[in-house]
mmCIF file of C-alpha atoms in Angstrom:
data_model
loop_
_atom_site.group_PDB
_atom_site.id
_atom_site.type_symbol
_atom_site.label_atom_id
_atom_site.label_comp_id
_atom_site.label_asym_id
_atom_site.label_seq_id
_atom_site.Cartn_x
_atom_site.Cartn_y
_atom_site.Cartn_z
ATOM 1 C CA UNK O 663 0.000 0.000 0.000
ATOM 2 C CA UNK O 664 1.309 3.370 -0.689
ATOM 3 C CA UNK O 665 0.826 5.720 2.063
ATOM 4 C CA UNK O 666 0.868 9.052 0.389
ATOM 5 C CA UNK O 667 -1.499 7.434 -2.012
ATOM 6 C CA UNK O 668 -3.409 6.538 0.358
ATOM 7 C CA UNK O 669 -3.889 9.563 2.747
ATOM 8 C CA UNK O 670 -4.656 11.735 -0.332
ATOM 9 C CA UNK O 671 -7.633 9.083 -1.265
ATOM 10 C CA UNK O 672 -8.720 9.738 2.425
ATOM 11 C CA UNK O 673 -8.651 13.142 2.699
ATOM 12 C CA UNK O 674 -10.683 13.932 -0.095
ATOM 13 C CA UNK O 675 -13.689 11.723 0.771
ATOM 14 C CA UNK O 676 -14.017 13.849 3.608
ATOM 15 C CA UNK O 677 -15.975 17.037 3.588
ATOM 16 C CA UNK O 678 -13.529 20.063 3.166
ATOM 17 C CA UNK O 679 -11.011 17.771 2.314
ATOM 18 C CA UNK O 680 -9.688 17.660 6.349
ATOM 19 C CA UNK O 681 -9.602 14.713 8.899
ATOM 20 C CA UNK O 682 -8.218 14.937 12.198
ATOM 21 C CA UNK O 683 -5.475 12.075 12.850
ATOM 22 C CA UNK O 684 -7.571 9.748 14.446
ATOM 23 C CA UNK O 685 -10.017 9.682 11.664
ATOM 24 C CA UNK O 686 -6.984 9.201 9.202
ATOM 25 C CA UNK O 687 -5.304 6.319 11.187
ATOM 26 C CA UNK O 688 -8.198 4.454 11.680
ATOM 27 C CA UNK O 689 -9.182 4.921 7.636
ATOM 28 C CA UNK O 690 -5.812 3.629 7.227
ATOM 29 C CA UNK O 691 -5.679 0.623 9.030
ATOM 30 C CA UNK O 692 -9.191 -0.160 7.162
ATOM 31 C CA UNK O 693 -7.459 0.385 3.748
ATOM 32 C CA UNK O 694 -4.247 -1.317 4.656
ATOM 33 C CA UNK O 695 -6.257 -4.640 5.921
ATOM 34 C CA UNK O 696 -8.885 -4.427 3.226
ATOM 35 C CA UNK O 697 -7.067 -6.419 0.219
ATOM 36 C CA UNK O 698 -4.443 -6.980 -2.503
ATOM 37 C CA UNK O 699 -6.918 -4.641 -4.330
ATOM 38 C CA UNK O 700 -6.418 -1.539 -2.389
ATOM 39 C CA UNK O 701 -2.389 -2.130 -2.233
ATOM 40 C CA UNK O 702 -2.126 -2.748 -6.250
ATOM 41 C CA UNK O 703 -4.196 0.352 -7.126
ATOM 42 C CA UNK O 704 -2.196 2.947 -5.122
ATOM 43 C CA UNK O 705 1.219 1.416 -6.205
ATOM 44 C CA UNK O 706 -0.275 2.291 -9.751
ATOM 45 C CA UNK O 707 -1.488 5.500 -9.115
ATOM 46 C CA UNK O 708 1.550 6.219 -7.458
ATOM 47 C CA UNK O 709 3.663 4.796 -10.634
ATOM 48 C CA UNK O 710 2.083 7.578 -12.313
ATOM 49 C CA UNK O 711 3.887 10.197 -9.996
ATOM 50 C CA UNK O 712 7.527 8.536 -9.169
ATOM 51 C CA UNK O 713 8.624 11.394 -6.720
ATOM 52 C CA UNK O 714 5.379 12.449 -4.885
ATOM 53 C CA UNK O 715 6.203 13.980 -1.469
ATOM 54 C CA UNK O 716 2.656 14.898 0.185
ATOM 55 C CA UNK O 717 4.289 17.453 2.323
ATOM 56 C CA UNK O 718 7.684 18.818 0.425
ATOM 57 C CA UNK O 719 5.076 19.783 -2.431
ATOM 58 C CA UNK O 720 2.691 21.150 -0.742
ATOM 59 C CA UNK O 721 -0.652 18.384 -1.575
ATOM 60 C CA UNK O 722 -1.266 18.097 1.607
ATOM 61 C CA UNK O 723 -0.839 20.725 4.881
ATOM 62 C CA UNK O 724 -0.746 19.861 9.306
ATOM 63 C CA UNK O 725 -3.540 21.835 10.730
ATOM 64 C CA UNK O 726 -5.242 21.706 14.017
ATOM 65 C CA UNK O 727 -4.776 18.563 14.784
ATOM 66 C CA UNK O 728 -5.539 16.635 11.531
ATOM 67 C CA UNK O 729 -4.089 17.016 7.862
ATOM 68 C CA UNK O 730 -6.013 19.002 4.465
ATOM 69 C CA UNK O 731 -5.922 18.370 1.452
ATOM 70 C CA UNK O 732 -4.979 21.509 -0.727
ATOM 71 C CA UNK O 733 -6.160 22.167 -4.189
ATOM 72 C CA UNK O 734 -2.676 21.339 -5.580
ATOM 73 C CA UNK O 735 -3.232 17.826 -3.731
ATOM 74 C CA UNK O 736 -6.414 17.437 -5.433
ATOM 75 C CA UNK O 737 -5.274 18.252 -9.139
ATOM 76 C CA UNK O 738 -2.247 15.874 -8.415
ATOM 77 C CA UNK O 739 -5.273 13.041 -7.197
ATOM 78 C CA UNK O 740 -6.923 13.528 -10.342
ATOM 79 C CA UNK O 741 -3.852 13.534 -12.874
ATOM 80 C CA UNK O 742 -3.245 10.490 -11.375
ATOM 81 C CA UNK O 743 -6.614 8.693 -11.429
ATOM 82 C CA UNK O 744 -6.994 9.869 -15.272
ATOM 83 C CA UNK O 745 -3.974 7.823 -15.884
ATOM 84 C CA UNK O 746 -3.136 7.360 -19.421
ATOM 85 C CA UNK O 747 -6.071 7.960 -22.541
ATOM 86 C CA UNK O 748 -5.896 4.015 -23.937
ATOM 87 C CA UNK O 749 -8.058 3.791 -27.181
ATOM 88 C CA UNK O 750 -11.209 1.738 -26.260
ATOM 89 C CA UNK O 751 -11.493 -1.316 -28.910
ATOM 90 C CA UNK O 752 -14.644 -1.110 -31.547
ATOM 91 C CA UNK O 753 -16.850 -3.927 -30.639
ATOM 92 C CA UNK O 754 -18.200 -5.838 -34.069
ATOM 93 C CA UNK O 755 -21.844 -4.258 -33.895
ATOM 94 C CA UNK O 756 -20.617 -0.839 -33.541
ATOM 95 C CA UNK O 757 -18.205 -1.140 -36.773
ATOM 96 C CA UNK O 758 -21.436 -2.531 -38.586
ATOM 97 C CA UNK O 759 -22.992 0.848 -37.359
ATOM 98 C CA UNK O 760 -20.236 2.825 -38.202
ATOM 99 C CA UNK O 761 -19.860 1.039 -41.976
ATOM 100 C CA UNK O 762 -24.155 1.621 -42.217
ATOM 101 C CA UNK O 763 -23.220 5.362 -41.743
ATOM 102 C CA UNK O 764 -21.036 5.397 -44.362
ATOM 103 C CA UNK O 765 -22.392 3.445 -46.915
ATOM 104 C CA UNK O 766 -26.070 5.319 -46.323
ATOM 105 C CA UNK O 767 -27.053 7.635 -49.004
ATOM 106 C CA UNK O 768 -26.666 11.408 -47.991
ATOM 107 C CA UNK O 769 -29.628 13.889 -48.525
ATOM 108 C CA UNK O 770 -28.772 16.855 -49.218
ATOM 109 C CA UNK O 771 -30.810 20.139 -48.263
ATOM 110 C CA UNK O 772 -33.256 21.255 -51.944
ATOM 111 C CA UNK O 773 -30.871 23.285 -54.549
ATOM 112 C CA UNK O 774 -31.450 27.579 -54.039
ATOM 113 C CA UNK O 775 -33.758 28.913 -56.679
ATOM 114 C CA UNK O 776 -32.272 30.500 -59.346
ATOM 115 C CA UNK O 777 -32.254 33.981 -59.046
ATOM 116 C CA UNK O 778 -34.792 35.022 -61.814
ATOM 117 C CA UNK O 779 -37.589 32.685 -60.166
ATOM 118 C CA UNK O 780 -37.087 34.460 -56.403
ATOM 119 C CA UNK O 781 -37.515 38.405 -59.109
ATOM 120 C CA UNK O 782 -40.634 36.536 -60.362
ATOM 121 C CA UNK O 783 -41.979 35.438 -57.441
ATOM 122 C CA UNK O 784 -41.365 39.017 -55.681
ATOM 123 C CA UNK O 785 -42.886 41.186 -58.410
ATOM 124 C CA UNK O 786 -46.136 38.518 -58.381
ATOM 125 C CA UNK O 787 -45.991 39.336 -54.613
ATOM 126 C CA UNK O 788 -45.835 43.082 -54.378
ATOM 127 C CA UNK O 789 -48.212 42.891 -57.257
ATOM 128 C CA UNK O 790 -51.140 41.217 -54.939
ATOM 129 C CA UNK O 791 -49.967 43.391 -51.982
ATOM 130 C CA UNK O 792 -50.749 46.375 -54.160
ATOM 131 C CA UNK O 793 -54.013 44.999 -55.401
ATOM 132 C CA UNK O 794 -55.182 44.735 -51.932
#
């Protein structure tokens, strides 16, 4: 399990992002006894990050008796969750969608008048509007 990992993952589940240290140790423990789950995904979250220092860079501050996550912490949280953008596979129906859309015929919006229809159709129209 990696601890720094781990205590960022804690402190932001709580509200304001601060726990005092007897919430965090006992969160801890839970995490640390809770599987081979928990321990494999913060050693890759931390991969992402090789030299994260909680404290040194300033993702997490000592206050009144517990620790806070800063907004720097959280950014760093999330960079590492995203993890890398792998290209999801096309599934067999969806490439049958996709080669539909292709194939389909296009319809295209009706061709503008040409320009002596619209001058006939306005003179026939002023010529009613004046007859009224």
């Amino acid at each position: 399990m990696n601890f720094q990992v781990t205590v960022l993952k804690i402190l932001v589940s709580y509200p304001d992002g601060f726990a005092v240290m007897e919430d965090l140790k006992r969160d801890m423990a839970i995490l640390a006894t809770s599987g081979r789950e928990w321990r494999d995904r913060t050693k890759r979250l931390a991969a992402r990050v090789p030299d994260l220092d909680i404290f040194s860079q300033g993702l997490v501050e000592r206050i009144s008796g517990g620790w806070q996550i800063t907004a720097k912490g959280r950014a760093v949280l999330e960079f590492m969750e995203a993890g890398p953008a792998a290209p999801k596979p096309i599934q067999a129906p969806l490439v049958e969608e996709a080669t539909a859309a292709i194939v389909a015929p296009v319809l295209l919006p009706p061709l503008w008048q040409p320009v002596d229809h619209a001058k006939r159709r306005e003179r026939r129209e002023r010529a009613r509007a004046n007859a009224s």
